[in-house]
Short mmCIF file of C-alpha atoms and ligand atoms in Angstrom, two decimals:
data_model
loop_
_atom_site.label_atom_id
_atom_site.label_comp_id
_atom_site.label_asym_id
_atom_site.label_seq_id
_atom_site.Cartn_x
_atom_site.Cartn_y
_atom_site.Cartn_z
CA MET A 1487 0.06 0.07 -0.07
CA ASN A 1488 1.22 3.51 -0.59
CA GLN A 1489 2.73 5.49 2.32
CA PRO A 1490 0.55 8.62 3.22
CA LEU A 1491 1.94 11.79 1.52
CA GLU A 1492 3.79 14.51 3.51
CA PRO A 1493 1.88 18.03 3.18
CA ASP A 1494 4.71 19.50 0.60
CA GLN A 1495 4.57 16.24 -1.15
CA LYS A 1496 0.84 16.60 -1.50
CA SER A 1497 1.10 20.08 -2.67
CA ASN A 1498 3.65 18.89 -5.42
CA ARG A 1499 1.30 16.25 -6.40
CA ALA A 1500 -1.58 18.63 -6.57
CA ASP A 1501 0.63 20.98 -8.64
CA LEU A 1502 1.54 18.28 -11.17
CA LEU A 1503 -1.75 17.00 -11.50
CA ARG A 1504 -3.15 20.69 -12.01
CA ARG A 1505 -0.26 20.86 -14.96
CA ILE A 1506 -1.01 17.81 -16.44
CA LEU A 1507 -4.70 18.58 -16.89
CA ASP A 1508 -3.64 22.21 -18.13
CA ALA A 1509 -1.74 20.31 -20.88
CA ILE A 1510 -4.35 17.93 -21.69
CA THR A 1511 -6.93 20.67 -21.83
CA THR A 1512 -5.19 23.50 -23.63
CA GLU A 1513 -2.32 21.99 -25.67
CA THR A 1514 -3.40 21.02 -29.33
CA GLU A 1515 -0.35 21.44 -31.21
CA LEU A 1516 1.73 18.25 -31.44
CA GLU A 1517 5.18 19.61 -30.91
CA LYS A 1518 4.07 21.65 -27.93
CA LEU A 1519 2.12 18.94 -26.63
CA ALA A 1520 4.89 16.61 -26.98
CA ASP A 1521 7.52 18.84 -25.22
CA ARG A 1522 4.91 19.61 -22.39
CA VAL A 1523 4.49 15.53 -22.06
CA ALA A 1524 8.25 15.15 -21.75
CA GLU A 1525 8.55 17.81 -19.18
CA LEU A 1526 5.58 16.48 -16.96
CA VAL A 1527 6.91 13.06 -17.17
CA VAL A 1528 10.27 14.03 -15.89
CA ASP A 1529 8.82 15.97 -13.01
CA SER A 1530 6.55 13.35 -12.18
CA VAL A 1531 8.97 10.64 -11.75
CA GLY A 1532 12.16 12.62 -10.66
CA ALA A 1533 13.91 11.77 -14.02
CA ASP A 1534 16.66 13.82 -16.07
CA VAL A 1535 15.35 13.41 -19.63
CA CYS A 1536 12.38 12.27 -21.49
CA PHE A 1537 11.98 11.58 -25.12
CA VAL A 1538 8.59 11.27 -26.79
CA HIS A 1539 8.37 8.96 -29.83
CA LEU A 1540 5.55 8.91 -32.12
CA VAL A 1541 4.34 5.81 -34.01
CA GLU A 1542 4.20 7.12 -37.48
CA ALA A 1543 1.23 6.46 -40.06
CA ASP A 1544 2.94 3.82 -41.94
CA GLN A 1545 3.06 1.94 -38.43
CA VAL A 1546 6.37 0.74 -39.03
CA HIS A 1547 8.43 3.77 -37.99
CA LEU A 1548 8.76 5.82 -34.73
CA GLY A 1549 9.72 9.58 -35.07
CA LEU A 1550 11.00 11.71 -32.12
CA ILE A 1551 8.28 14.62 -31.80
CA GLY A 1552 9.41 15.79 -28.42
CA ALA A 1553 12.02 16.01 -25.63
CA THR A 1554 13.01 17.88 -22.54
CA PRO A 1555 15.80 20.56 -23.31
CA PRO A 1556 18.43 20.51 -24.72
CA TYR A 1557 17.31 17.69 -26.37
CA SER A 1558 13.83 18.92 -28.06
CA GLU A 1559 15.79 20.44 -31.14
CA GLN A 1560 16.46 16.72 -32.34
CA ARG A 1561 12.62 16.76 -33.03
CA GLY A 1562 12.02 15.51 -36.48
CA LYS A 1563 15.52 14.49 -37.10
CA ILE A 1564 15.49 11.05 -35.26
CA ARG A 1565 13.64 7.97 -36.66
CA LEU A 1566 13.87 4.59 -35.58
CA ALA A 1567 12.16 1.43 -37.34
CA VAL A 1568 9.72 -0.39 -35.04
CA GLY A 1569 11.86 -3.25 -33.67
CA ASP A 1570 14.78 -1.11 -33.47
CA GLY A 1571 16.38 0.21 -30.29
CA ILE A 1572 14.67 0.14 -26.89
CA ALA A 1573 11.85 2.25 -28.05
CA GLY A 1574 11.39 0.24 -31.09
CA TRP A 1575 11.26 -2.81 -29.12
CA VAL A 1576 8.87 -1.56 -26.77
CA ALA A 1577 6.62 -0.14 -29.77
CA GLN A 1578 6.70 -3.82 -31.05
CA ALA A 1579 6.12 -5.66 -27.50
CA LYS A 1580 3.83 -3.02 -26.36
CA VAL A 1581 5.16 -3.67 -22.83
CA PRO A 1582 7.73 -1.38 -20.67
CA ALA A 1583 11.38 -2.22 -20.67
CA ILE A 1584 13.56 -1.35 -17.47
CA VAL A 1585 17.02 -0.96 -18.77
CA PRO A 1586 19.69 -0.66 -15.60
CA ASP A 1587 22.63 -1.09 -17.99
CA LYS A 1588 21.89 -0.11 -21.68
CA TRP A 1589 25.46 -0.79 -22.91
CA ASN A 1590 24.93 -4.67 -22.11
CA ASP A 1591 21.35 -4.74 -23.37
CA PRO A 1592 21.30 -6.13 -26.98
CA ARG A 1593 18.03 -4.10 -27.75
CA TYR A 1594 19.84 -0.85 -27.09
CA GLU A 1595 20.89 1.40 -30.15
CA TYR A 1596 23.39 4.15 -29.43
CA ILE A 1597 21.99 7.70 -31.26
CA PRO A 1598 25.17 10.03 -30.51
CA ALA A 1599 22.54 13.02 -30.81
CA LEU A 1600 20.57 11.94 -27.96
CA GLY A 1601 23.71 11.74 -25.39
CA GLY A 1602 22.80 8.34 -24.32
CA GLU A 1603 26.38 8.27 -22.54
CA ASN A 1604 25.20 11.18 -20.39
CA PHE A 1605 22.36 8.96 -18.45
CA GLN A 1606 22.60 5.65 -16.65
CA TYR A 1607 19.04 4.31 -16.27
CA LEU A 1608 16.53 3.95 -18.88
CA ILE A 1609 12.80 3.05 -18.49
CA SER A 1610 10.68 3.27 -21.59
CA VAL A 1611 6.99 2.69 -21.70
CA PRO A 1612 4.42 2.23 -24.50
CA MET A 1613 1.40 4.97 -24.67
CA LEU A 1614 -1.35 3.07 -25.27
CA ARG A 1615 -5.09 3.56 -26.23
CA PRO A 1616 -7.84 1.22 -24.79
CA GLY A 1617 -7.78 -1.86 -26.71
CA GLY A 1618 -3.88 -1.95 -27.10
CA ARG A 1619 -3.57 0.42 -29.88
CA ILE A 1620 -0.02 2.03 -29.58
CA VAL A 1621 0.22 5.87 -30.14
CA GLY A 1622 4.06 6.32 -29.10
CA VAL A 1623 6.77 5.38 -26.69
CA LEU A 1624 8.17 7.49 -23.67
CA ASN A 1625 11.92 6.93 -23.10
CA VAL A 1626 12.70 8.25 -19.72
CA HIS A 1627 16.52 8.45 -18.43
CA TRP A 1628 18.06 8.92 -15.23
CA THR A 1629 21.91 10.10 -14.53
CA THR A 1630 21.83 7.54 -11.42
CA THR A 1631 19.60 4.54 -10.46
CA PRO A 1632 16.56 5.57 -9.24
CA GLU A 1633 14.71 3.99 -6.37
CA ASP A 1634 12.02 1.56 -6.67
CA PRO A 1635 11.83 1.34 -10.60
CA ASP A 1636 8.58 -1.16 -10.30
CA SER A 1637 6.43 1.74 -8.93
CA LEU A 1638 8.10 4.27 -11.33
CA VAL A 1639 7.05 2.17 -14.27
CA ARG A 1640 3.45 2.00 -12.84
CA ASP A 1641 3.39 5.93 -12.63
CA LEU A 1642 4.97 6.09 -16.10
CA GLN A 1643 2.48 3.85 -17.74
CA TYR A 1644 -0.23 5.79 -16.01
CA VAL A 1645 0.85 9.24 -17.22
CA ALA A 1646 1.84 7.85 -20.91
CA ASN A 1647 -1.62 6.36 -21.15
CA LEU A 1648 -3.07 9.65 -19.88
CA PHE A 1649 -1.29 11.51 -22.56
CA ALA A 1650 -1.95 8.83 -25.42
CA ALA A 1651 -5.40 10.10 -26.48
CA ASN A 1652 -4.29 13.92 -26.64
CA VAL A 1653 -1.07 12.93 -28.59
CA GLU A 1654 -2.95 10.79 -30.94
CA MET A 1655 -5.71 13.49 -31.55
CA ALA A 1656 -2.84 16.00 -32.11
CA ALA A 1657 -1.12 13.88 -34.55
CA ILE A 1658 -4.34 13.40 -36.49
CA VAL A 1659 -5.12 16.97 -36.51
CA GLU A 1660 -1.60 17.82 -37.81
CA LYS A 1661 -1.94 15.18 -40.45
CA LEU A 1662 -5.10 16.67 -41.64
CA GLU A 1663 -3.76 20.09 -41.59
CA ARG A 1664 -0.97 18.84 -43.74
CA ARG A 1665 -3.02 17.19 -45.90
CA GLU A 1666 -5.07 20.36 -46.55
CA GLN A 1667 -2.14 22.49 -47.37
CA GLN A 1668 -0.85 19.77 -49.54
CA LEU A 1669 -4.09 19.69 -51.55
CA GLU A 1670 -3.98 23.45 -51.73
CA THR A 1671 -0.47 23.21 -53.23
CA PHE A 1672 -1.24 20.28 -55.40
CA ALA A 1673 -4.29 22.29 -56.88
CA ALA A 1674 -2.15 25.37 -57.62
CA ASN A 1675 0.66 23.18 -59.20
CA THR A 1676 -1.71 21.24 -61.00
CA ILE A 1677 -3.32 24.29 -62.87
CA ALA A 1678 0.34 25.76 -63.47
CA ALA A 1679 1.58 22.29 -64.79
CA GLN A 1680 -1.66 22.26 -66.83
CA GLU A 1681 -1.10 25.69 -68.36
CA LEU A 1682 2.52 24.64 -69.15
CA GLU A 1683 1.45 21.14 -70.68
CA ARG A 1684 -1.23 23.03 -72.71
CA LYS A 1685 1.25 25.50 -74.08
CA ARG A 1686 3.61 22.65 -74.89
CA ILE A 1687 0.75 20.79 -76.78
CA SER A 1688 -0.23 23.81 -78.48
CA ASN A 1689 3.55 24.27 -79.81
CA ASP A 1690 3.73 20.62 -80.47
CA ILE A 1691 0.49 20.83 -82.61
CA HIS A 1692 1.61 23.77 -84.39
CA ASP A 1693 5.08 22.75 -85.16
CA GLY A 1694 4.40 19.26 -85.76
CA LEU A 1695 0.74 18.32 -86.74
CA GLY A 1696 0.32 21.92 -88.46
CA GLN A 1697 3.59 21.67 -90.41
CA LEU A 1698 2.94 18.03 -91.63
CA LEU A 1699 -0.63 19.04 -92.59
CA HIS A 1700 0.49 22.26 -94.33
CA SER A 1701 3.20 20.41 -96.40
CA SER A 1702 0.80 17.51 -97.51
CA LEU A 1703 -1.65 20.44 -98.60
CA TYR A 1704 1.28 21.93 -100.70
CA HIS A 1705 1.92 18.19 -102.20
CA LEU A 1706 -1.93 17.90 -103.17
CA ASP A 1707 -2.05 21.27 -104.65
CA ALA A 1708 0.94 20.20 -106.77
CA ALA A 1709 -0.75 16.76 -107.53
CA MET A 1710 -3.97 18.72 -109.03
CA TYR A 1711 -1.77 20.58 -111.72
CA PRO A 1712 0.81 18.16 -112.61
CA GLU A 1713 3.28 18.33 -115.56
CA ASN A 1714 2.57 14.52 -116.31
CA ILE A 1715 0.81 11.57 -114.30
CA ALA A 1716 4.15 10.54 -112.93
CA GLU A 1717 4.69 13.87 -111.06
CA SER A 1718 1.08 13.77 -109.86
CA ARG A 1719 1.46 10.20 -108.50
CA ILE A 1720 4.87 11.21 -106.67
CA ALA A 1721 3.16 14.40 -105.11
CA ILE A 1722 0.20 12.40 -103.86
CA GLU A 1723 2.62 9.70 -102.28
CA ARG A 1724 4.66 12.35 -100.51
CA ALA A 1725 1.13 13.83 -99.49
CA LYS A 1726 0.26 10.23 -97.92
CA GLU A 1727 3.50 9.66 -96.21
CA LEU A 1728 2.93 13.18 -94.57
CA VAL A 1729 -0.40 12.30 -93.53
CA LEU A 1730 0.81 8.86 -92.00
CA SER A 1731 3.38 11.08 -89.73
CA ALA A 1732 0.52 13.36 -88.78
CA ILE A 1733 -1.61 10.30 -87.48
CA LYS A 1734 1.47 9.22 -85.83
CA GLU A 1735 2.01 12.54 -84.24
CA VAL A 1736 -1.68 12.68 -83.00
CA LYS A 1737 -1.19 9.40 -81.09
CA ASN A 1738 1.96 10.69 -79.38
CA THR A 1739 0.32 13.86 -78.40
CA MET A 1740 -2.56 11.73 -77.10
CA THR A 1741 -0.40 9.42 -75.30
CA ARG A 1742 1.12 12.32 -73.14
CA LEU A 1743 -2.11 13.29 -72.21
CA ARG A 1744 -3.25 10.08 -70.81
CA PRO A 1745 -1.21 6.56 -71.38
CA GLY A 1746 -3.69 4.95 -73.69
CA ILE A 1747 -1.84 1.67 -72.86
CA LEU A 1748 -3.82 1.60 -69.42
CA ASP A 1749 -6.95 1.85 -71.33
CA ASP A 1750 -6.16 -0.72 -73.57
CA LEU A 1751 -4.05 -3.25 -71.81
CA GLY A 1752 -3.97 -2.38 -68.31
CA LEU A 1753 -1.60 -1.45 -65.63
CA ILE A 1754 0.77 -4.48 -65.79
CA ALA A 1755 1.18 -4.11 -69.52
CA GLY A 1756 1.73 -0.23 -69.06
CA LEU A 1757 4.41 -0.74 -66.37
CA LYS A 1758 6.31 -3.54 -68.77
CA SER A 1759 6.54 -0.94 -71.42
CA LEU A 1760 7.62 1.84 -69.11
CA CYS A 1761 10.53 -0.64 -68.05
CA ALA A 1762 11.34 -1.59 -71.47
CA SER A 1763 11.35 2.09 -72.57
CA ILE A 1764 14.39 3.03 -70.02
CA GLY A 1765 17.28 1.64 -72.11
CA LYS A 1766 19.83 2.51 -69.58
CA PRO A 1767 19.96 1.25 -66.78
CA GLU A 1768 18.16 -1.88 -67.91
CA VAL A 1769 15.13 -2.34 -65.60
CA VAL A 1770 14.49 -5.78 -64.35
CA SER A 1771 10.81 -6.18 -63.58
CA GLU A 1772 8.92 -8.59 -61.17
CA LEU A 1773 5.36 -7.97 -61.87
CA PRO A 1774 2.39 -10.05 -60.88
CA GLU A 1775 0.10 -11.79 -63.94
CA GLU A 1776 -2.83 -9.86 -62.87
CA LEU A 1777 -3.65 -7.10 -60.03
CA GLY A 1778 -7.34 -8.34 -59.30
CA GLU A 1779 -10.21 -6.42 -58.98
CA GLY A 1780 -11.10 -3.05 -57.36
CA LEU A 1781 -8.16 -0.88 -58.76
CA SER A 1782 -9.80 2.34 -59.59
CA SER A 1783 -8.36 4.41 -62.73
CA ALA A 1784 -7.34 6.93 -60.17
CA ILE A 1785 -5.09 4.45 -58.62
CA GLU A 1786 -3.76 2.95 -62.00
CA ILE A 1787 -2.60 6.16 -63.32
CA THR A 1788 -1.15 7.23 -60.00
CA VAL A 1789 0.85 4.17 -59.87
CA TYR A 1790 1.93 4.44 -63.50
CA ARG A 1791 2.97 8.12 -63.17
CA ILE A 1792 4.77 7.65 -59.89
CA VAL A 1793 6.64 4.51 -61.40
CA GLN A 1794 7.30 6.72 -64.58
CA GLU A 1795 8.80 9.49 -62.69
CA ALA A 1796 10.91 7.12 -60.44
CA LEU A 1797 12.36 5.45 -63.53
CA ALA A 1798 12.93 8.59 -65.31
CA ASN A 1799 14.87 9.66 -62.45
CA ALA A 1800 17.07 6.54 -62.10
CA GLN A 1801 17.58 7.19 -65.91
CA LYS A 1802 18.48 10.88 -65.63
CA HIS A 1803 20.20 11.21 -62.30
CA SER A 1804 21.54 7.91 -60.76
CA GLY A 1805 24.13 6.81 -63.19
CA ALA A 1806 23.06 3.17 -62.04
CA ASP A 1807 23.93 -0.12 -63.78
CA TRP A 1808 20.68 -1.83 -63.03
CA ALA A 1809 17.41 -0.70 -61.76
CA SER A 1810 14.47 -2.61 -60.77
CA LEU A 1811 10.38 -2.40 -60.50
CA LYS A 1812 8.98 -4.88 -58.24
CA VAL A 1813 4.95 -4.77 -57.93
CA TRP A 1814 2.97 -7.06 -55.72
CA VAL A 1815 -0.15 -7.24 -53.87
CA GLU A 1816 -0.69 -8.00 -50.11
CA ASN A 1817 -3.98 -9.04 -48.83
CA ASP A 1818 -5.93 -8.14 -45.48
CA PRO A 1819 -5.72 -5.34 -46.14
CA THR A 1820 -5.55 -5.12 -49.34
CA VAL A 1821 -2.41 -2.81 -50.18
CA LEU A 1822 -0.67 -2.80 -53.61
CA HIS A 1823 3.07 -2.23 -53.39
CA ALA A 1824 5.63 -0.78 -56.07
CA VAL A 1825 9.02 -0.60 -55.35
CA VAL A 1826 11.54 1.24 -57.56
CA THR A 1827 15.30 0.32 -56.87
CA ASP A 1828 18.55 1.55 -58.50
CA ASP A 1829 22.28 1.02 -57.39
CA GLY A 1830 23.42 4.36 -58.66
CA ASN A 1831 24.68 7.60 -56.99
CA GLY A 1832 21.81 7.95 -54.41
CA MET A 1833 21.25 11.25 -52.86
CA GLU A 1834 21.01 13.10 -49.46
CA VAL A 1835 17.20 12.80 -48.68
CA GLU A 1836 17.69 15.04 -45.60
CA ASN A 1837 18.65 17.98 -48.02
CA GLY A 1838 15.07 17.78 -49.71
CA PHE A 1839 14.60 17.77 -53.47
CA GLY A 1840 15.36 20.26 -56.14
CA GLY A 1841 12.64 19.30 -58.82
CA PHE A 1842 9.07 18.93 -59.00
CA GLY A 1843 9.26 15.13 -59.89
CA ILE A 1844 9.75 13.83 -56.46
CA SER A 1845 7.18 16.63 -54.91
CA GLY A 1846 4.69 15.59 -57.59
CA MET A 1847 5.03 11.86 -56.93
CA LYS A 1848 4.63 12.75 -53.14
CA GLU A 1849 1.26 14.73 -53.88
CA ARG A 1850 -0.12 12.10 -56.25
CA ALA A 1851 0.40 9.52 -53.41
CA GLU A 1852 -1.25 11.63 -50.92
CA LEU A 1853 -4.41 12.34 -52.84
CA ILE A 1854 -5.06 8.73 -53.01
CA GLY A 1855 -4.20 8.04 -49.43
CA ALA A 1856 -1.00 6.19 -50.37
CA GLN A 1857 2.34 6.46 -48.77
CA LEU A 1858 5.48 7.08 -50.60
CA GLU A 1859 8.95 6.33 -48.83
CA ILE A 1860 12.19 7.18 -50.23
CA TYR A 1861 15.01 5.45 -48.87
CA SER A 1862 18.51 6.83 -50.35
CA ARG A 1863 21.96 7.39 -49.46
CA GLN A 1864 25.03 8.96 -51.73
CA ASN A 1865 26.68 6.00 -53.38
CA PHE A 1866 24.32 3.31 -52.06
CA GLY A 1867 21.33 3.73 -54.52
CA THR A 1868 17.73 4.95 -54.24
CA ARG A 1869 14.66 2.85 -53.57
CA ILE A 1870 11.17 4.31 -53.69
CA HIS A 1871 8.34 2.45 -52.02
CA LEU A 1872 4.66 3.18 -52.95
CA ARG A 1873 2.03 1.68 -50.76
CA VAL A 1874 -1.64 2.21 -51.94
CA PRO A 1875 -4.25 1.02 -49.92
CA VAL A 1876 -7.13 -0.41 -52.02
CA THR A 1877 -10.48 -0.28 -50.67
N1 ATP B 1406 17.28 7.68 -58.60
C1 ATP B 1406 17.90 9.11 -58.23
N2 ATP B 1406 19.35 8.84 -58.24
C2 ATP B 1406 20.11 10.01 -57.77
N3 ATP B 1406 19.55 11.13 -57.65
C3 ATP B 1406 18.45 11.32 -57.62
C4 ATP B 1406 17.43 10.22 -58.27
N4 ATP B 1406 16.05 10.79 -58.09
C5 ATP B 1406 16.13 12.01 -57.77
N5 ATP B 1406 17.70 12.49 -57.55
C6 ATP B 1406 18.06 13.70 -57.38
O1 ATP B 1406 16.97 14.44 -56.90
C7 ATP B 1406 16.67 15.49 -57.34
C8 ATP B 1406 15.09 15.92 -57.67
O2 ATP B 1406 14.58 14.97 -58.22
P1 ATP B 1406 13.13 15.55 -59.28
O3 ATP B 1406 12.43 14.38 -59.69
O4 ATP B 1406 12.20 16.04 -58.06
O5 ATP B 1406 13.63 16.57 -60.10
P2 ATP B 1406 14.36 16.39 -61.53
O6 ATP B 1406 14.21 15.00 -61.83
O7 ATP B 1406 15.77 17.15 -61.27
O8 ATP B 1406 13.41 17.41 -62.49
P3 ATP B 1406 11.97 17.28 -62.97
O9 ATP B 1406 11.59 15.83 -62.43
O10 ATP B 1406 11.20 18.23 -62.59
O11 ATP B 1406 12.12 17.05 -64.33
C9 ATP B 1406 17.37 15.44 -58.66
O12 ATP B 1406 17.66 16.62 -59.48
C10 ATP B 1406 18.65 14.50 -58.30
O13 ATP B 1406 19.55 15.32 -58.04
MG1 MG B 1407 12.63 14.02 -61.95
#
């Protein structure tokens, strides 16, 4: 049974409870909330530092979203796979971990920016919602061994679960806001891109189709008033060649507007033909025979365009010897995966991307509720993984 609290302990507890309630009722911004959670956790268990990791939407990564100073500036820079490190282990097992000696704990992963060498004792607890859904993980460190770790775990688990709903709500709100902003940017970019495309198509029609039809008219005119019948035949032959070129030109223009192959032969054939069109690097493809029912044309065109841009980038920028496209469908829930990999120069993902290609891929994915992950390291190639939920 708990010991009765001394008067000043009582007022500390009351103060802490007031601050926790204040954070729960007033803080809606994810970053600020996460920093408040870290601060309150440290105060409630007498720890030295606390890190708040959030389970990301893909359910396979954890991102640092808040911490006590001076580590709060690491927010957004630290990312772990579920299963990696102590926090990753806790996210997977959904139970707390007490780590008295991290250097001899095989689960521990040293991240220099988080200063693990400055702390001795670590307790990690999952932030759980009713039903066992995990929202995040709190990693709490002490410079010395604290007393009664079991009761600390109980207190921490209580505080972690108390904050889980708010953190989850704030994360959802932030995601919705980001999505709304992306939709606005996408709409603006789409209009700008459409204008550009229209100009390009109008120039193409003028310079290509227009010239071909003009020239064929000229030859047909010549054929009407020939010096002799042979000359007329040559002029008509020439006009016919030009009309055939014009038909080809019309098809090319239409393909740029919407890849006709999707309508005629479907997504798999479209992807095969994309791979074949690259040349260098040679693209090895691993595609299923068919993709089953339920792929909307929005999904088809998004997958096609994203793979097209990823392969075009591999061709233009990677200097790779080989590239591959792998597509498969996972069931329960149904998710279409498309992965484009190259073994080229790679790039620094942290530095962001210069062109419109990658941002366009991300926007397209976002619009159909898909996720696009880019894994790349300089000199180690690039892998682009698209996950499309199929409902
Ligand atoms: N597979 C890759 N390998 C190496 N670098 C890449 C790869 N893909 C993209 N990059 C780098 O990322 C940058 C941004 O790519 P992005 O597709 O956004 O623009 P872009 O290809 O330069 O131009 P755009 O796609 O607008 O024609 C590229 O300029 C290139 O430096
Ligand atoms: Mg590009």
